[in-house]
Coordinates of C-alpha atoms and ligand atoms in Angstrom, one line a residue:
X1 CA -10.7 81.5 86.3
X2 CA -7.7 83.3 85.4
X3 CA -7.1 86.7 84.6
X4 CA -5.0 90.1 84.5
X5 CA -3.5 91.0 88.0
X6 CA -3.5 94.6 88.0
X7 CA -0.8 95.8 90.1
X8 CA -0.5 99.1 92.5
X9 CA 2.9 100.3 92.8
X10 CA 5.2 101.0 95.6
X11 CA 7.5 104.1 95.6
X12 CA 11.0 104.0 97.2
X13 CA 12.7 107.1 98.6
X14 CA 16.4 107.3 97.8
X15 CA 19.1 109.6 98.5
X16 CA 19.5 110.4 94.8
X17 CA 16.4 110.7 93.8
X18 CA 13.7 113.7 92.7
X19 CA 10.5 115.0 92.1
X20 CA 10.2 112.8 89.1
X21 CA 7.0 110.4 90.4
X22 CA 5.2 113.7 92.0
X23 CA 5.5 116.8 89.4
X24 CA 5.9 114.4 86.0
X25 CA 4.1 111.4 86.7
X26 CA 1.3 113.0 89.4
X27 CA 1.6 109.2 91.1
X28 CA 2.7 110.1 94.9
X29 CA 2.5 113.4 96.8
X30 CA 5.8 112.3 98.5
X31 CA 7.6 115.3 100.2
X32 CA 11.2 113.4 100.0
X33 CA 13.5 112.3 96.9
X34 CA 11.9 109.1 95.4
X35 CA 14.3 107.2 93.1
X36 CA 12.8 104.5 92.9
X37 CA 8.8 103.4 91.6
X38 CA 8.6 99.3 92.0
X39 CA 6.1 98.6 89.3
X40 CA 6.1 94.4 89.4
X41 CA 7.1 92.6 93.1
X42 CA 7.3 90.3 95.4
X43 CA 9.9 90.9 97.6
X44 CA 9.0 91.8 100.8
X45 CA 10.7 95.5 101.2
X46 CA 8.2 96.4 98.7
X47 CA 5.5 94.0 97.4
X48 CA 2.9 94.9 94.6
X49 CA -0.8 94.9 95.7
X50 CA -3.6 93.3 93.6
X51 CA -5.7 95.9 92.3
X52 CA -8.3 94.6 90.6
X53 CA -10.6 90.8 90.6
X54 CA -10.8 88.1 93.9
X55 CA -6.9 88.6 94.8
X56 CA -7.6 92.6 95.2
X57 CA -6.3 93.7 98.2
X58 CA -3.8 91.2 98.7
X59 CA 0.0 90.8 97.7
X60 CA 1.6 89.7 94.7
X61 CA 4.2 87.7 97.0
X62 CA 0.9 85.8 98.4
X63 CA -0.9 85.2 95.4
X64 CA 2.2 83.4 93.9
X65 CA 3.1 81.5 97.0
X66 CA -1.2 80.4 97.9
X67 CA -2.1 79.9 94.4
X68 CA 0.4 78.4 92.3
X69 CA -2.5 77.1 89.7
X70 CA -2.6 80.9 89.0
X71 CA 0.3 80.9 87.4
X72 CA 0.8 77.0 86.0
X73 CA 2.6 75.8 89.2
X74 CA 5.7 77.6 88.5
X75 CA 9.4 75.9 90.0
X76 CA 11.0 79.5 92.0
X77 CA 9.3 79.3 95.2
X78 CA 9.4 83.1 95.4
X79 CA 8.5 85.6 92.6
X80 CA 11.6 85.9 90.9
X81 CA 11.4 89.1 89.2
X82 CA 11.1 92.6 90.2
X83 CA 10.6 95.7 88.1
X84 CA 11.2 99.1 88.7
X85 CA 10.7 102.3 86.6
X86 CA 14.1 104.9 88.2
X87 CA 14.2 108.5 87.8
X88 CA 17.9 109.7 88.9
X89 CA 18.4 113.1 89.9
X90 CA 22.0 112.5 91.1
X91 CA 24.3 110.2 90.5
X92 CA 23.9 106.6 92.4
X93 CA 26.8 104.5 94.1
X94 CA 29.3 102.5 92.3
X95 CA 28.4 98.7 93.1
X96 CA 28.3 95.5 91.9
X97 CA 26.0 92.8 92.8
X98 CA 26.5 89.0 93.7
X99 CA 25.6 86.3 91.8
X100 CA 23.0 83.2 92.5
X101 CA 26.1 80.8 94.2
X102 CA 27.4 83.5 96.1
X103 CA 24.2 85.3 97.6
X104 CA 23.4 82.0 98.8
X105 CA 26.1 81.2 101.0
X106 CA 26.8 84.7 102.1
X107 CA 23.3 86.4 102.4
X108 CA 20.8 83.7 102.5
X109 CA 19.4 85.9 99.3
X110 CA 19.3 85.6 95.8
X111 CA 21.9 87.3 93.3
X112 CA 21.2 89.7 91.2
X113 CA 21.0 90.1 87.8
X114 CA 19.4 93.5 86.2
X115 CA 19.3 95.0 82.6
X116 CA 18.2 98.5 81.3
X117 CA 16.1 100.1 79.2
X118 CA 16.5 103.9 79.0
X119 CA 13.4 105.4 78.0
X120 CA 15.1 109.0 78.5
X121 CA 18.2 110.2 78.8
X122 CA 19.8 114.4 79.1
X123 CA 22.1 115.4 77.1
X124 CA 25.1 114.8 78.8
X125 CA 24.0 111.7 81.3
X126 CA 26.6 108.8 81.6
X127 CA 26.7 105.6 83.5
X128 CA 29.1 103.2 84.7
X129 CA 29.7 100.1 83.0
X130 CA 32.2 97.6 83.9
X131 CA 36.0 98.3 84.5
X132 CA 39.1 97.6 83.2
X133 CA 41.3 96.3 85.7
X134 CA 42.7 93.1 84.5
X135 CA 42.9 91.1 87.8
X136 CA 41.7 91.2 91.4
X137 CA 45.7 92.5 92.4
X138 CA 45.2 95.1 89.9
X139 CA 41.5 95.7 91.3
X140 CA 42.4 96.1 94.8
X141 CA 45.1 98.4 93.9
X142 CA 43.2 100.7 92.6
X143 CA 40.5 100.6 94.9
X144 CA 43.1 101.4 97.9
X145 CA 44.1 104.0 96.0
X146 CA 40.8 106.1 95.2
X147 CA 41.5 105.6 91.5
X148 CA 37.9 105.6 90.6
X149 CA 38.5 107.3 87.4
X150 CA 41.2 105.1 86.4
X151 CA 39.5 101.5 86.1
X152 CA 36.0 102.7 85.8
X153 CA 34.1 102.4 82.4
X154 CA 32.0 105.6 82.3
X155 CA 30.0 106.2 79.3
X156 CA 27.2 108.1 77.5
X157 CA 23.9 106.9 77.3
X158 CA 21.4 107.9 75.1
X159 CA 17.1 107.1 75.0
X160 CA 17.0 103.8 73.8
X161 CA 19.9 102.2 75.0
X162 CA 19.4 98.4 76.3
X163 CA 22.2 97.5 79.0
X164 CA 22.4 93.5 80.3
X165 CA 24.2 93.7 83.8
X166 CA 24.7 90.6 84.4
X167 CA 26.3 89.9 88.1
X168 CA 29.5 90.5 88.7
X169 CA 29.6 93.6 86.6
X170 CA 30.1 97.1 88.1
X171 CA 27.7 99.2 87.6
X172 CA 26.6 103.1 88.6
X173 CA 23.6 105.1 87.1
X174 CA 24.6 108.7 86.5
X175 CA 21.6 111.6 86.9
X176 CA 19.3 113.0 84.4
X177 CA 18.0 108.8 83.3
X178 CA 15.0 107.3 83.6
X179 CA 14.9 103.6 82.7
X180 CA 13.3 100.5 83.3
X181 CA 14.9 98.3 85.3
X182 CA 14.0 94.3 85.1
X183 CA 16.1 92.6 87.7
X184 CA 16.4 88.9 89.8
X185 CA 13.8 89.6 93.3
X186 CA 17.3 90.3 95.3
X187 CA 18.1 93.5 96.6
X188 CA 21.7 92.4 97.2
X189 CA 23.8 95.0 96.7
X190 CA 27.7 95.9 97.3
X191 CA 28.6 99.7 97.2
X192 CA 31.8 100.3 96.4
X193 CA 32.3 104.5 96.5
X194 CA 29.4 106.7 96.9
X195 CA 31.2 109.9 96.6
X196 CA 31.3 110.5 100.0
X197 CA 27.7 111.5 99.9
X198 CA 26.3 112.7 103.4
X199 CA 22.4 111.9 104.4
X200 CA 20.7 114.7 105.8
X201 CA 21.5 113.4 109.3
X202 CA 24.9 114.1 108.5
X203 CA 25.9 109.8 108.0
X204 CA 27.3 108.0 104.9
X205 CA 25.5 105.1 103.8
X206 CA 28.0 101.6 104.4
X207 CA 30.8 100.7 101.4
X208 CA 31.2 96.8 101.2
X209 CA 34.5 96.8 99.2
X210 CA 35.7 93.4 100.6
X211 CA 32.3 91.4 99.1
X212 CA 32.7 93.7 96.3
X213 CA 35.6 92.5 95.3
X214 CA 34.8 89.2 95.7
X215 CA 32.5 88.9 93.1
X216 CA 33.7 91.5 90.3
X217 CA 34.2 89.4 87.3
X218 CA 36.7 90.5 84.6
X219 CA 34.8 90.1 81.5
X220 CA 35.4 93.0 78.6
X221 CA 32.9 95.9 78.7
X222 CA 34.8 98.5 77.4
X223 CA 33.9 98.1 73.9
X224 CA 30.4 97.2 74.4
X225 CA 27.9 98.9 71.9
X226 CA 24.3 98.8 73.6
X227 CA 21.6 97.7 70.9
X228 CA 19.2 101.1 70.8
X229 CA 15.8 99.9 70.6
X230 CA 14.6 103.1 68.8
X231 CA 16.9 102.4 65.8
X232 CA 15.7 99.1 65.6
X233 CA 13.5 98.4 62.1
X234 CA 11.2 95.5 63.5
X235 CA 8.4 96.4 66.1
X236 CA 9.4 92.7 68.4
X237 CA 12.9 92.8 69.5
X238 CA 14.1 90.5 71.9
X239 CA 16.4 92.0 74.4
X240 CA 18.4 89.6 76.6
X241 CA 17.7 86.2 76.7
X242 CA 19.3 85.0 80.2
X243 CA 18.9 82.5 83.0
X244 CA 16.6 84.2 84.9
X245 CA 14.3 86.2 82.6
X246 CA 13.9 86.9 78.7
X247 CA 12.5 90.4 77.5
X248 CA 11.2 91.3 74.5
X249 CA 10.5 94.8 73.9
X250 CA 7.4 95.8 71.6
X251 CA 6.3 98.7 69.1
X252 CA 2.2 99.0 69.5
X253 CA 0.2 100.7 66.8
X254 CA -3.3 100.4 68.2
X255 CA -3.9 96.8 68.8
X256 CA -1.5 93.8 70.6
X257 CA -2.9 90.7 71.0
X258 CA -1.1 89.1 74.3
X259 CA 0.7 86.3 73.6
X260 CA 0.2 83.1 75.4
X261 CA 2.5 82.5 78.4
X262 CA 4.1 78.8 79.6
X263 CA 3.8 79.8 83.5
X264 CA 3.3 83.9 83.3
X265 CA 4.4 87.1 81.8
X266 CA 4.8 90.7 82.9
X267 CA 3.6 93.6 80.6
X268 CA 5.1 96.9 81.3
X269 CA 4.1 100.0 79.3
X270 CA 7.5 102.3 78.5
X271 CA 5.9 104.7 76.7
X272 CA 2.5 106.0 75.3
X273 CA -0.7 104.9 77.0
X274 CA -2.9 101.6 77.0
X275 CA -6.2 99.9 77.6
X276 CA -6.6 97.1 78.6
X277 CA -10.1 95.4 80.2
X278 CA -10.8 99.0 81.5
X279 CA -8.0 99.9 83.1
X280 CA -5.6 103.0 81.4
X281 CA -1.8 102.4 81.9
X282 CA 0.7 104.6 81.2
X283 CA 4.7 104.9 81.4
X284 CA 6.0 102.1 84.3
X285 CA 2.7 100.5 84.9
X286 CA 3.1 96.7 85.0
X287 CA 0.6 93.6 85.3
X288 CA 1.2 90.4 85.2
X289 CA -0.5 87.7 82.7
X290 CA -1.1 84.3 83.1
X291 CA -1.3 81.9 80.7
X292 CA -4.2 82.8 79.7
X293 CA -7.7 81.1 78.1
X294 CA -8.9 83.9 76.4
X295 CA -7.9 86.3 74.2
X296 CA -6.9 89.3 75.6
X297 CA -6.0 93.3 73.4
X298 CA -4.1 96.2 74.3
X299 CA -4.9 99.4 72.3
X300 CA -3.5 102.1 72.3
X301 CA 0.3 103.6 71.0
X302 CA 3.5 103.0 72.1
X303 CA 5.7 100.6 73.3
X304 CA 5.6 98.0 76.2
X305 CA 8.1 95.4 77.7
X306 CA 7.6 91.8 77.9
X307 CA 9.4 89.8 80.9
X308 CA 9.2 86.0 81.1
X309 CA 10.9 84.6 84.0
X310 CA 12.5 81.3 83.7
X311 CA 10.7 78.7 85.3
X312 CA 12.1 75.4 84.3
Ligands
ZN1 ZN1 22.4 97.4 90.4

């Protein structure tokens, strides 16, 4: 029989992060910064547990790789999507990440591919987004050269924003955001200036501007106008339609029928709060539907994020 798998989160402590998930969200009594709350996994720094049904207890990573019937014998052999709800309170490196052809021969890993959904934004937060170096010479130039605010595209973002990152592009979350970040299972990243941040044991965390460089495509950003998902006028929009994942993002009022599913889906609330077969979820819960033989309703207000890997 198949059925909702409830997820239970895991929560990631990062050198930029707050007291977001313990005084907002009341979801860890954590003493350090966490950054970082990873709502949907597999990967195995930080797999979701089963909470609920016969799975309960175990991990989302086995699940997928014991019981492929669970989710219509799906092609990836590892779950191929990770979600995370971030809550900056500082600003994160400047990196960029590999893609698919390259994280294979190099890291025996996966690229990575992200997008984001800013569910709030202060006043005055920014983030990086792309560059505008025209070649590698130029690139490494600059670089060398610690002109960081020459090449880099920093701009304002504001709640509602949808940003596709696809790999290759650099990319740096300022402070005061908190998104939803849907992302290739990869965590494959290549930090190119952190500020010269210091850890509390006085050490800075590793620059990888040589694999950086490598994979930095050139592709025009500085233009870009995100689509704002809050000043859309339909309640389904789709937002990125890639080769890893499609997300649609959805306006609730009080009832959602869940739509039926080729292998899978993953539902992640973004704002307002749910029901669904008992269970309440609120802002970055996720769970994961198969495709399903019953009908199954959310209610409740608010808005939730629909993920569908790409399986074939
Ligand atoms: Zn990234």
């Amino acid at each position: 029989m198949k059925y909702i798998l409830f997820l239970s989160p895991c929560f990631k402590k990062r050198i930029w992060g707050g007291d977001y998930f313990q005084k907002v969200m009341n979801k860890t009594d954590s003493k350090e910064p966490i950054g970082e709350m990873w709502s949907a996994s597999g990967h195995p720094k930080g797999d979701s547990l089963i909470s609920n049904g016969r799975f309960q207890g175990k991990t989302l990573r086995e699940i997928y790789e014991n019981n492929p019937e669970f989710f219509n014998y799906p092609k990836s052999k590892v779950f191929p999507i990770l979600i995370k709800l971030i809550a900056t309170a500082d600003d994160l490196s400047i990196q960029v990440h590999p893609n698919d052809d390259y994280a294979i021969k190099n890291e025996n890993g996966l690229g990575k591919t992200e997008a984001w959904i800013i569910i709030e934004a202060k006043e005055d937060a920014e983030i990086i987004y792309g560059h505008n170096a025209k070649s590698k010479e130029e690139l490494i130039n600059l670089i060398g050269n610690n002109k960081y605010d020459e090449f880099l595209n920093r701009v304002k973002v504001n709640k509602g924003d949808f940003y596709p990152i696809p790999a290759g592009t650099i990319h740096a979350l300022g402070k005061g955001i908190i998104l939803l970040e849907v992302q290739q299972s990869s965590d494959i990243t290549y930090r190119i200036y952190d500020y010269n941040r210091k850890d509390k044991d006085g050490n800075t965390r590793e620059l990888h501007i040589d694999k950086a460089i490598d994979v930095t495509t050139y592709d025009k950003t500085n233009n870009f106008k995100p689509l704002n998902y809050l000043q859309s006028e339909k309640d389904e929009i789709e937002l990125w339609d890639n080769n890893y994942f499609k997300i649609n993002l959805l306006k609730v009022n009080s009832k959602y029928k869940l739509p039926s599913f080729e292998y899978y889906g993953i539902i992640s609330v973004i704002e307002g709060k749910f029901i669904i077969e008992g269970r309440t979820l609120s802002i970055g819960d996720s769970f994961v539907a198969p495709n399903l033989a019953e009908d199954l309703f959310l209610t409740g207000d608010g808005r939730i994020v629909i993920t569908i890997p790409k399986e074939s």
